[in-house]
Amino acid sequence: MPKMRIKMIKPSRLSSFSEKEVLSNQELLTEILLRLPVKSLGRCKCVSKKWSSLITSPEFTRLRVPCFNPARALFLHCSSLLTNPFHQFVSLSLENPIQAPFQKLSFIHDPSGIRILQSCNGLLLCCSFRAHEPNRNYYIYNPTTQQFITLPKPGGKRQISKVILGMKLAFDPWKSPHYKVVCTRRSEKAPEHYQIEIYSSETMKWRVSGPPFPARYDIGFEYTGVYWNGAIYWECGDNSLRFNVEHEKLEKFPTPCIGRSWDDEESRVAYYGESYGYLHLVQVHSRQKLSFYNIYEMKNDGTEWFLKYQVNVEDVVAAFPHMIRHYLEPTDWHYLAMAVLCVVRGEKEEDDFMVLHIPRMVIRYNLRDYTFYKLCEFGNSTNDDDQFEEEDEVPVTLVSLEFGWFSAFQYIESLFCL
């Protein structure tokens, strides 16, 4: 019986053969890359121009993240009048915590320091921290890839930047590989009117959009603007506005039936923001307990709000009584030192939660089963707890808050290439 000869392939040749197969087969390479974490993909971009082009393409983004990407952490803006601003990084999961991509924004030297204005689908809109308006710089920064660009000033040599009231970033990587920046400024032609200018990353130029328009002085163009479903939303009670970025159309949009403005005596807006493709508004009412939150959600077509959740966080107050400001009346809006930093939607409704800030800590509160736990704690809690031995004395420092929802920005991993 003749002997069978088996030809063995050396491991090095097998490895080389597999590599050639992968490099020549676009579908196979894509399938492999789709299964890698973001940090590994960042390193793979350095392998070749072909790999980099594939990983940064909108098609690859849509395959890897077919729908909205959930936030994995928050940047909390910390600042003082004397120091450069830095950012407290809070991972939203204790089971799979992630490392902070930065504490201070130092991607470029800005003498005034840099702060975050807005987070939008993985990109951050930043600006000079304390510079005078004509000298303020604006930046687009990707904290995942650590790439950035400096935006040209609106109006060019005409120095329109000195009347800028707000800048908002509009970025939807599932629709377009380009982003836009919406600038709201005072009109030069019509008194007590405003003007919109738009910057496009495709043309890399600013241009005026539409005629001047009137609006309330307290609409909050700098802080309240949220990009959702193709439009910028500015919330201000009955005078709320939205700007459709694609069609460049400005219009009013509905508000929840209870509470008509920021200064309403019976209700206040505790939070306003977007998560996982949903727009949320949180209200607290004086007719109810201050620990009671109504969480509204906007319908997908943008026609009206509906009540999504009603939660009473009395159990949080009971667990951490140092948030109570005993020197105030229980009906005072500031009686509880507690702020809603973010409403986070998950892939499933049972994963929906709210991020609360109370003195010294940040808490994750589940909106379905009402469980909660600490995400992080600030300062020396041992020394602080010792100060509660005397019941009649509550140190003012323990009932102050470091952050509000204006200073909380979502961190969403993105490989978008600037």
Coordinates of C-alpha atoms in Angstrom, one line a residue:
M1 CA 0.0 0.0 0.0
P2 CA 1.6 3.3 -1.1
K3 CA 2.3 5.8 1.6
M4 CA 0.3 9.0 1.6
R5 CA 2.2 12.2 1.5
I6 CA 0.8 15.2 3.4
K7 CA 2.1 18.6 2.5
M8 CA 2.4 20.7 5.5
I9 CA 2.1 24.5 5.3
K10 CA 4.5 26.5 7.5
P11 CA 2.8 28.8 9.9
S12 CA 4.5 31.8 8.4
R13 CA 3.3 31.0 4.9
L14 CA -0.2 30.4 6.3
S15 CA -0.2 33.7 8.0
S16 CA 1.0 35.4 4.8
F17 CA -1.7 33.7 2.8
S18 CA -4.4 34.8 5.2
E19 CA -3.2 38.3 5.1
K20 CA -3.3 38.4 1.3
E21 CA -6.8 37.0 1.4
V22 CA -8.0 39.6 3.8
L23 CA -6.4 42.5 1.9
S24 CA -7.8 41.4 -1.4
N25 CA -11.3 40.7 -0.1
Q26 CA -13.1 44.0 0.8
E27 CA -16.1 42.2 2.3
L28 CA -14.0 40.0 4.5
L29 CA -11.9 42.9 5.7
T30 CA -15.0 44.9 6.5
E31 CA -16.5 42.1 8.5
I32 CA -13.3 41.8 10.6
L33 CA -13.0 45.5 11.2
L34 CA -16.7 45.8 12.2
R35 CA -16.0 43.5 15.2
L36 CA -13.1 45.6 16.6
P37 CA -13.5 48.1 19.5
V38 CA -13.0 51.8 18.7
K39 CA -9.5 52.0 20.1
S40 CA -8.4 49.1 17.9
L41 CA -10.0 50.7 14.9
G42 CA -8.1 53.8 15.6
R43 CA -4.8 51.9 15.4
C44 CA -6.0 50.0 12.3
K45 CA -6.4 53.4 10.5
C46 CA -2.6 53.7 10.5
V47 CA -2.0 50.4 8.6
S48 CA -2.7 51.9 5.2
K49 CA -4.6 54.6 3.3
K50 CA -7.0 51.9 2.2
W51 CA -7.8 50.8 5.7
S52 CA -8.1 54.4 6.9
S53 CA -10.4 55.3 4.0
L54 CA -12.6 52.2 4.8
I55 CA -12.9 52.8 8.5
T56 CA -13.7 56.5 8.2
S57 CA -16.2 56.1 5.4
P58 CA -19.9 56.9 6.1
E59 CA -20.8 53.4 4.8
F60 CA -18.6 51.8 7.4
T61 CA -20.1 54.0 10.1
R62 CA -23.6 53.0 9.2
L63 CA -22.7 49.3 9.2
R64 CA -20.9 49.5 12.5
V65 CA -23.6 51.7 14.2
P66 CA -26.8 51.2 12.2
C67 CA -28.7 53.5 14.6
F68 CA -27.9 56.1 17.2
N69 CA -24.9 55.5 19.5
P70 CA -25.7 55.6 23.2
A71 CA -23.6 57.9 25.5
R72 CA -21.0 56.0 27.5
A73 CA -19.9 58.8 29.8
L74 CA -20.3 62.5 30.6
F75 CA -17.9 65.4 30.6
L76 CA -18.8 67.8 33.5
H77 CA -17.4 71.3 33.0
C78 CA -15.5 72.6 36.0
S79 CA -14.2 76.1 36.0
S80 CA -13.4 79.1 38.2
L81 CA -12.6 82.7 37.6
L82 CA -8.9 82.1 38.3
T83 CA -8.0 78.8 36.7
N84 CA -8.2 77.1 33.3
P85 CA -11.3 75.0 33.0
F86 CA -11.1 71.2 33.3
H87 CA -13.6 68.5 32.9
Q88 CA -14.7 65.8 35.4
F89 CA -15.2 62.5 33.5
V90 CA -18.0 60.3 34.7
S91 CA -18.4 56.8 33.2
L92 CA -22.1 55.9 33.0
S93 CA -21.5 52.2 33.8
L94 CA -19.7 50.7 36.7
E95 CA -19.6 47.3 35.0
N96 CA -17.7 48.5 31.9
P97 CA -16.1 51.8 32.8
I98 CA -14.0 53.7 30.2
Q99 CA -11.0 55.9 30.7
A100 CA -11.2 59.6 30.2
P101 CA -9.9 60.8 26.9
F102 CA -8.9 64.1 28.5
Q103 CA -9.3 66.3 31.6
K104 CA -8.2 69.6 30.2
L105 CA -8.8 70.4 26.6
S106 CA -5.3 71.0 25.3
F107 CA -5.5 70.0 21.6
I108 CA -4.4 73.5 20.8
H109 CA -2.9 76.4 22.8
D110 CA -5.6 78.9 23.6
P111 CA -4.4 81.6 26.1
S112 CA -8.0 81.8 27.5
G113 CA -8.4 78.0 27.9
I114 CA -11.0 75.9 26.2
R115 CA -14.5 74.8 27.3
I116 CA -17.2 72.6 25.7
L117 CA -20.3 74.3 24.4
Q118 CA -22.1 71.2 23.0
S119 CA -21.8 67.5 22.3
C120 CA -23.4 66.2 19.1
N121 CA -23.1 62.5 18.0
G122 CA -19.5 62.1 19.0
L123 CA -18.2 65.6 18.2
L124 CA -17.7 68.5 20.6
L125 CA -18.2 72.1 19.8
C126 CA -15.7 74.1 21.9
C127 CA -14.7 77.7 22.3
S128 CA -12.3 80.0 24.1
F129 CA -13.1 80.1 27.8
R130 CA -12.8 83.7 28.8
A131 CA -11.9 85.6 25.7
H132 CA -13.7 88.7 24.6
E133 CA -16.3 88.0 21.9
P134 CA -14.3 89.4 19.0
N135 CA -11.3 87.3 19.9
R136 CA -13.2 84.1 20.8
N137 CA -12.1 81.0 18.9
Y138 CA -14.5 78.1 18.1
Y139 CA -13.4 74.5 17.5
I140 CA -14.8 71.2 16.4
Y141 CA -13.1 68.3 18.3
N142 CA -13.4 64.6 18.2
P143 CA -12.3 63.3 21.6
T144 CA -12.1 59.7 20.3
T145 CA -9.7 60.4 17.5
Q146 CA -8.3 63.6 19.1
Q147 CA -8.6 65.4 15.8
F148 CA -9.8 69.0 15.7
I149 CA -10.3 72.0 13.4
T150 CA -10.5 75.7 14.1
L151 CA -13.6 77.3 12.7
P152 CA -13.3 80.6 10.7
K153 CA -15.0 83.6 12.3
P154 CA -18.5 84.4 10.9
G155 CA -18.6 87.5 8.8
G156 CA -14.8 87.4 8.1
K157 CA -13.3 90.8 8.3
R158 CA -16.6 92.4 9.4
Q159 CA -16.1 91.1 13.0
I160 CA -19.6 89.7 13.3
S161 CA -18.3 87.5 16.2
K162 CA -18.7 90.4 18.6
V163 CA -22.5 90.0 18.5
I164 CA -22.7 86.2 18.5
L165 CA -25.4 84.9 20.9
G166 CA -24.9 81.2 20.3
M167 CA -23.2 78.5 18.3
K168 CA -24.8 75.1 17.7
L169 CA -23.4 72.0 16.0
A170 CA -25.6 69.9 13.6
F171 CA -24.0 66.5 12.9
D172 CA -25.7 63.3 11.7
P173 CA -23.2 60.7 10.5
W174 CA -25.9 58.4 9.4
K175 CA -27.2 61.0 6.9
S176 CA -24.1 62.8 5.7
P177 CA -20.3 62.8 6.2
H178 CA -20.5 66.6 6.6
Y179 CA -21.5 68.7 9.6
K180 CA -22.9 72.3 9.9
V181 CA -22.5 74.9 12.6
V182 CA -25.5 77.3 13.2
C183 CA -24.6 80.7 14.5
T184 CA -27.2 83.0 16.0
R185 CA -26.2 86.7 16.2
R186 CA -27.8 90.1 16.5
S187 CA -29.0 91.5 13.2
E188 CA -27.1 94.4 11.7
K189 CA -30.0 95.5 9.7
A190 CA -33.1 95.2 12.0
P191 CA -33.1 96.4 15.6
E192 CA -34.1 93.8 18.2
H193 CA -33.9 91.1 15.6
Y194 CA -31.6 88.1 15.1
Q195 CA -29.8 86.6 12.2
I196 CA -28.7 83.0 11.4
E197 CA -25.4 82.1 9.7
I198 CA -24.4 78.6 8.7
Y199 CA -21.0 77.1 8.4
S200 CA -20.7 73.9 6.2
S201 CA -17.7 71.5 6.5
E202 CA -18.3 70.7 2.9
T203 CA -17.8 74.2 1.6
M204 CA -15.7 75.4 4.6
K205 CA -17.5 78.8 4.4
W206 CA -20.1 80.8 6.4
R207 CA -23.2 82.2 4.7
V208 CA -26.3 84.1 5.9
S209 CA -29.5 82.1 6.1
G210 CA -32.9 83.7 5.7
P211 CA -34.1 87.1 6.8
P212 CA -33.7 88.6 10.3
F213 CA -36.3 87.4 12.8
P214 CA -37.7 88.5 16.2
A215 CA -37.4 86.4 19.4
R216 CA -37.6 86.8 23.2
Y217 CA -34.5 88.2 24.9
D218 CA -34.4 85.2 27.3
I219 CA -34.6 82.4 24.7
G220 CA -31.1 81.2 25.6
F221 CA -29.4 80.7 22.3
E222 CA -26.1 79.9 23.9
Y223 CA -27.2 77.2 26.4
T224 CA -30.6 75.6 25.4
G225 CA -30.0 74.7 21.8
V226 CA -30.2 70.9 21.1
Y227 CA -29.7 69.2 17.8
W228 CA -32.3 66.5 17.2
N229 CA -34.0 65.0 14.1
G230 CA -32.4 67.4 11.6
A231 CA -33.2 70.6 13.6
I232 CA -31.8 72.9 16.4
Y233 CA -34.3 73.2 19.2
W234 CA -34.3 76.2 21.6
E235 CA -36.7 75.7 24.5
C236 CA -38.3 78.8 26.1
G237 CA -41.9 78.0 27.0
D238 CA -44.5 79.3 24.6
N239 CA -41.7 81.0 22.6
S240 CA -39.7 77.9 21.8
L241 CA -38.1 77.9 18.4
R242 CA -36.5 75.3 16.1
F243 CA -34.4 75.7 13.0
N244 CA -34.6 73.0 10.4
V245 CA -30.9 72.8 9.3
E246 CA -31.6 71.0 6.0
H247 CA -34.4 73.2 4.7
E248 CA -33.2 76.3 6.7
K249 CA -36.7 77.0 8.0
L250 CA -37.3 78.7 11.4
E251 CA -40.6 77.9 13.2
K252 CA -42.2 77.6 16.6
F253 CA -42.7 74.1 18.2
P254 CA -45.1 72.9 20.9
T255 CA -44.3 72.8 24.6
P256 CA -45.7 70.5 27.4
C257 CA -49.1 71.6 28.6
I258 CA -47.9 72.3 32.1
G259 CA -45.5 75.2 32.5
R260 CA -45.2 78.0 30.1
S261 CA -41.7 79.6 30.7
W262 CA -38.5 79.4 32.5
D263 CA -39.8 81.7 35.3
D264 CA -43.2 80.1 35.7
E265 CA -44.2 80.1 39.3
E266 CA -45.7 76.6 39.2
S267 CA -43.1 74.7 37.1
R268 CA -39.6 74.8 35.9
V269 CA -37.5 73.0 33.3
A270 CA -35.0 70.8 35.1
Y271 CA -33.4 69.3 32.0
Y272 CA -33.6 69.5 28.2
G273 CA -31.6 67.3 25.9
E274 CA -31.2 64.5 23.4
S275 CA -30.3 60.8 23.9
Y276 CA -30.1 57.9 21.5
G277 CA -32.3 59.6 18.9
Y278 CA -34.9 60.9 21.4
L279 CA -35.6 64.5 22.6
H280 CA -36.4 64.9 26.3
L281 CA -37.7 67.6 28.6
V282 CA -37.8 67.2 32.4
Q283 CA -40.1 69.4 34.5
V284 CA -40.5 69.9 38.2
H285 CA -43.7 71.4 39.7
S286 CA -44.3 73.4 42.9
R287 CA -47.8 71.8 43.2
Q288 CA -46.0 68.4 43.6
K289 CA -43.0 67.4 45.7
L290 CA -39.7 68.8 44.4
S291 CA -38.4 65.3 44.2
F292 CA -41.1 64.5 41.6
Y293 CA -40.1 64.7 37.9
N294 CA -42.2 64.6 34.8
I295 CA -40.1 63.4 31.9
Y296 CA -41.5 64.3 28.5
E297 CA -40.5 62.9 25.1
M298 CA -41.0 64.5 21.7
K299 CA -42.8 62.5 19.0
N300 CA -40.6 61.5 16.1
D301 CA -42.4 63.9 13.8
G302 CA -41.8 66.8 16.1
T303 CA -45.5 67.7 16.5
E304 CA -46.0 67.3 20.2
W305 CA -44.6 66.1 23.6
F306 CA -46.0 63.2 25.5
L307 CA -45.4 62.1 29.1
K308 CA -42.9 59.3 29.1
Y309 CA -42.0 58.8 32.8
Q310 CA -43.1 60.1 36.1
V311 CA -40.6 59.5 38.9
N312 CA -40.4 60.4 42.5
V313 CA -36.8 60.3 43.8
E314 CA -37.7 60.5 47.5
D315 CA -35.7 57.3 48.1
V316 CA -32.6 59.2 46.9
V317 CA -33.3 62.1 49.3
A318 CA -33.8 59.6 52.1
A319 CA -30.5 57.8 51.3
F320 CA -28.5 61.1 51.0
P321 CA -30.2 63.6 53.4
H322 CA -27.3 66.0 53.2
M323 CA -28.8 67.3 49.9
I324 CA -31.6 69.0 52.0
R325 CA -31.1 72.7 52.5
H326 CA -32.7 73.0 56.0
Y327 CA -32.3 76.8 56.0
L328 CA -34.9 77.0 53.2
E329 CA -38.6 76.3 53.2
P330 CA -39.6 72.9 51.7
T331 CA -41.6 74.8 49.0
D332 CA -38.5 76.8 47.9
W333 CA -37.2 75.7 44.4
H334 CA -33.7 75.3 45.9
Y335 CA -34.7 73.3 48.9
L336 CA -33.1 70.2 47.5
A337 CA -29.6 70.4 46.2
M338 CA -30.1 68.1 43.3
A339 CA -29.7 68.6 39.5
V340 CA -30.7 66.4 36.5
L341 CA -27.5 66.1 34.4
C342 CA -28.8 63.9 31.7
V343 CA -31.6 61.5 30.6
V344 CA -30.1 58.5 28.9
R345 CA -32.1 56.2 26.7
G346 CA -30.8 52.6 26.3
E347 CA -31.2 50.0 23.6
K348 CA -34.1 48.6 25.7
E349 CA -36.6 50.6 27.8
E350 CA -35.5 48.8 30.9
D351 CA -32.1 50.4 30.4
D352 CA -33.4 54.0 30.5
F353 CA -32.0 56.0 33.3
M354 CA -31.5 59.5 34.6
V355 CA -28.2 61.0 35.9
L356 CA -28.5 63.0 39.0
H357 CA -26.0 65.3 40.7
I358 CA -26.2 65.9 44.5
P359 CA -23.5 67.4 46.7
R360 CA -20.3 65.4 46.4
M361 CA -21.5 62.7 44.0
V362 CA -23.2 61.7 40.8
I363 CA -26.0 59.0 40.8
R364 CA -27.5 56.8 38.2
Y365 CA -31.3 56.4 38.7
N366 CA -33.1 53.7 36.6
L367 CA -36.4 55.0 35.2
R368 CA -38.1 51.6 35.1
D369 CA -37.4 49.9 38.4
Y370 CA -36.4 53.0 40.4
T371 CA -33.1 51.5 41.6
F372 CA -30.1 53.8 41.9
Y373 CA -26.4 53.7 42.7
K374 CA -23.4 56.1 42.8
L375 CA -21.4 56.5 39.7
C376 CA -18.7 58.6 41.3
E377 CA -17.9 60.6 44.4
F378 CA -16.0 63.9 44.7
G379 CA -13.8 65.1 47.6
N380 CA -13.1 63.5 51.0
S381 CA -16.4 62.0 52.0
T382 CA -15.0 60.7 55.4
N383 CA -14.3 64.2 56.6
D384 CA -17.6 65.6 55.3
D385 CA -19.6 62.9 57.0
D386 CA -18.0 63.8 60.4
Q387 CA -19.5 67.3 60.1
F388 CA -23.1 65.9 60.4
E389 CA -22.7 65.0 64.0
E390 CA -24.4 68.2 65.2
E391 CA -28.0 68.1 63.9
D392 CA -28.6 71.9 64.1
E393 CA -25.6 72.8 61.9
V394 CA -25.5 72.0 58.2
P395 CA -22.4 73.4 56.5
V396 CA -23.3 75.5 53.4
T397 CA -20.5 73.9 51.5
L398 CA -22.2 70.5 51.7
V399 CA -25.4 71.7 50.1
S400 CA -23.9 73.4 47.0
L401 CA -23.7 71.9 43.6
E402 CA -20.7 71.9 41.2
F403 CA -22.6 71.1 38.1
G404 CA -25.9 71.7 36.3
W405 CA -27.3 70.3 33.1
F406 CA -25.8 73.2 31.2
S407 CA -22.4 71.9 32.1
A408 CA -22.9 68.2 31.3
F409 CA -21.9 66.9 27.9
Q410 CA -22.3 63.3 26.5
Y411 CA -19.3 61.3 25.4
I412 CA -20.1 59.2 22.4
E413 CA -17.4 57.2 20.7
S414 CA -17.0 58.2 17.1
L415 CA -14.4 57.5 14.4
F416 CA -15.5 60.4 12.3
C417 CA -12.5 62.0 10.6
L418 CA -12.3 65.8 10.7

